[in-house]
PDB file of C-alpha atoms in Angstrom:
ATOM      1  CA  UNK A 741      43.287 -30.326 -22.100  1.00  0.00           C
ATOM      2  CA  UNK A 742      40.744 -29.056 -24.655  1.00  0.00           C
ATOM      3  CA  UNK A 743      37.862 -31.016 -23.130  1.00  0.00           C
ATOM      4  CA  UNK A 744      38.641 -29.642 -19.708  1.00  0.00           C
ATOM      5  CA  UNK A 745      38.517 -26.061 -21.007  1.00  0.00           C
ATOM      6  CA  UNK A 746      35.322 -26.750 -22.968  1.00  0.00           C
ATOM      7  CA  UNK A 747      33.736 -28.248 -19.839  1.00  0.00           C
ATOM      8  CA  UNK A 748      34.575 -25.141 -17.799  1.00  0.00           C
ATOM      9  CA  UNK A 749      33.122 -22.848 -20.440  1.00  0.00           C
ATOM     10  CA  UNK A 750      29.951 -24.946 -20.635  1.00  0.00           C
ATOM     11  CA  UNK A 751      29.662 -24.908 -16.810  1.00  0.00           C
ATOM     12  CA  UNK A 752      30.137 -21.136 -16.803  1.00  0.00           C
ATOM     13  CA  UNK A 753      27.444 -20.647 -19.455  1.00  0.00           C
ATOM     14  CA  UNK A 754      25.002 -22.906 -17.584  1.00  0.00           C
ATOM     15  CA  UNK A 755      25.746 -21.038 -14.338  1.00  0.00           C
ATOM     16  CA  UNK A 756      25.138 -17.674 -16.012  1.00  0.00           C
ATOM     17  CA  UNK A 757      21.867 -18.944 -17.475  1.00  0.00           C
ATOM     18  CA  UNK A 758      20.710 -20.209 -14.052  1.00  0.00           C
ATOM     19  CA  UNK A 759      21.630 -16.935 -12.360  1.00  0.00           C
ATOM     20  CA  UNK A 760      19.725 -15.029 -15.047  1.00  0.00           C
ATOM     21  CA  UNK A 761      16.643 -17.197 -14.552  1.00  0.00           C
ATOM     22  CA  UNK A 762      16.743 -16.764 -10.752  1.00  0.00           C
ATOM     23  CA  UNK A 763      17.153 -13.001 -11.081  1.00  0.00           C
ATOM     24  CA  UNK A 764      14.347 -12.832 -13.631  1.00  0.00           C
ATOM     25  CA  UNK A 765      12.028 -14.776 -11.325  1.00  0.00           C
ATOM     26  CA  UNK A 766      13.030 -12.559  -8.394  1.00  0.00           C
ATOM     27  CA  UNK A 767      12.328  -9.375 -10.354  1.00  0.00           C
ATOM     28  CA  UNK A 768       8.973 -10.758 -11.441  1.00  0.00           C
ATOM     29  CA  UNK A 769       8.133 -11.614  -7.831  1.00  0.00           C
ATOM     30  CA  UNK A 770       9.147  -8.135  -6.685  1.00  0.00           C
ATOM     31  CA  UNK A 771       7.063  -6.515  -9.405  1.00  0.00           C
ATOM     32  CA  UNK A 772       4.039  -8.632  -8.489  1.00  0.00           C
ATOM     33  CA  UNK A 773       4.459  -7.742  -4.805  1.00  0.00           C
ATOM     34  CA  UNK A 774       4.648  -4.026  -5.643  1.00  0.00           C
ATOM     35  CA  UNK A 775       1.541  -4.254  -7.845  1.00  0.00           C
ATOM     36  CA  UNK A 776      -0.341  -6.111  -5.100  1.00  0.00           C
ATOM     37  CA  UNK A 777       0.550  -3.435  -2.535  1.00  0.00           C
ATOM     38  CA  UNK A 778      -0.617  -0.700  -4.884  1.00  0.00           C
ATOM     39  CA  UNK A 779      -3.865  -2.543  -5.616  1.00  0.00           C
ATOM     40  CA  UNK A 780      -4.434  -3.136  -1.904  1.00  0.00           C
ATOM     41  CA  UNK A 781      -3.987   0.572  -1.161  1.00  0.00           C
ATOM     42  CA  UNK A 782      -6.392   1.450  -3.972  1.00  0.00           C
ATOM     43  CA  UNK A 783      -8.992  -0.988  -2.642  1.00  0.00           C
ATOM     44  CA  UNK A 784      -8.670   0.461   0.881  1.00  0.00           C
ATOM     45  CA  UNK A 785      -9.161   4.002  -0.442  1.00  0.00           C
ATOM     46  CA  UNK A 786     -12.192   2.909  -2.454  1.00  0.00           C
ATOM     47  CA  UNK A 787     -13.679   1.171   0.600  1.00  0.00           C
ATOM     48  CA  UNK A 788     -13.324   4.375   2.635  1.00  0.00           C
ATOM     49  CA  UNK A 789     -14.913   6.370  -0.177  1.00  0.00           C
ATOM     50  CA  UNK A 790     -17.732   3.817  -0.401  1.00  0.00           C
ATOM     51  CA  UNK A 791     -18.422   4.169   3.329  1.00  0.00           C
ATOM     52  CA  UNK A 792     -18.580   7.953   2.980  1.00  0.00           C
ATOM     53  CA  UNK A 793     -20.896   7.687  -0.007  1.00  0.00           C
ATOM     54  CA  UNK A 794     -23.138   5.193   1.799  1.00  0.00           C
ATOM     55  CA  UNK A 795     -23.408   7.573   4.770  1.00  0.00           C
ATOM     56  CA  UNK A 796     -24.145  10.485   2.434  1.00  0.00           C
ATOM     57  CA  UNK A 797     -26.789   8.416   0.635  1.00  0.00           C
ATOM     58  CA  UNK A 798     -28.436   7.528   3.940  1.00  0.00           C
ATOM     59  CA  UNK A 799     -28.369  11.187   5.042  1.00  0.00           C
ATOM     60  CA  UNK A 800     -29.887  12.395   1.780  1.00  0.00           C
ATOM     61  CA  UNK A 801     -32.605   9.784   2.075  1.00  0.00           C
ATOM     62  CA  UNK A 802     -33.999  11.505   5.178  1.00  0.00           C
ATOM     63  CA  UNK A 803     -36.651  14.144   4.507  1.00  0.00           C
ATOM     64  CA  UNK A 804     -35.107  16.913   6.637  1.00  0.00           C
ATOM     65  CA  UNK A 805     -31.671  16.583   5.076  1.00  0.00           C
ATOM     66  CA  UNK A 806     -33.065  16.588   1.569  1.00  0.00           C
ATOM     67  CA  UNK A 807     -35.083  19.738   2.247  1.00  0.00           C
ATOM     68  CA  UNK A 808     -32.116  21.489   3.899  1.00  0.00           C
ATOM     69  CA  UNK A 809     -29.876  20.692   0.913  1.00  0.00           C
ATOM     70  CA  UNK A 810     -32.519  21.942  -1.520  1.00  0.00           C
ATOM     71  CA  UNK A 811     -32.924  25.201   0.429  1.00  0.00           C
ATOM     72  CA  UNK A 812     -29.156  25.642   0.535  1.00  0.00           C
ATOM     73  CA  UNK A 813     -29.224  25.467  -3.261  1.00  0.00           C
ATOM     74  CA  UNK A 814     -31.908  28.153  -3.354  1.00  0.00           C
ATOM     75  CA  UNK A 815     -34.881  25.939  -4.064  1.00  0.00           C
ATOM     76  CA  UNK A 816     -38.271  26.409  -2.450  1.00  0.00           C
ATOM     77  CA  UNK A 817     -41.587  24.631  -2.307  1.00  0.00           C
ATOM     78  CA  UNK A 818     -44.339  25.468  -4.769  1.00  0.00           C
ATOM     79  CA  UNK A 819     -46.411  28.380  -3.478  1.00  0.00           C
ATOM     80  CA  UNK A 820     -43.713  29.711  -1.138  1.00  0.00           C
ATOM     81  CA  UNK A 821     -42.636  33.293  -1.506  1.00  0.00           C
ATOM     82  CA  UNK A 822     -38.994  34.227  -1.239  1.00  0.00           C
ATOM     83  CA  UNK A 823     -37.736  37.307   0.604  1.00  0.00           C
ATOM     84  CA  UNK A 824     -34.440  39.122   0.231  1.00  0.00           C
ATOM     85  CA  UNK A 825     -33.286  41.090   3.248  1.00  0.00           C
ATOM     86  CA  UNK A 826     -30.781  43.829   2.454  1.00  0.00           C
ATOM     87  CA  UNK A 827     -28.795  46.441   4.351  1.00  0.00           C
ATOM     88  CA  UNK A 828     -28.529  44.491   7.588  1.00  0.00           C
ATOM     89  CA  UNK A 829     -26.144  45.934  10.165  1.00  0.00           C
ATOM     90  CA  UNK A 830     -22.825  44.156  10.539  1.00  0.00           C
ATOM     91  CA  UNK A 831     -22.317  42.361  13.818  1.00  0.00           C
TER      92      UNK A 831
END
């Protein structure tokens, strides 16, 4: 009778160990899947940002855009004279 009881206890311990290993592998798989989804979303956002930056770079490379941006910042060409118009009527 003792061997029978010892066999059941050993089978129970082996079963618990197997269940633990399967659950551990499942949790690891779930964690890896979650990390991959997060990384994929980050890559997609960076690709969109890269496209916007590439378009901005191309726009700034054109002469007219560069000059318009510089004038918006208050810059002017050498030799130009700036004028300030004040007291304009409101529309």
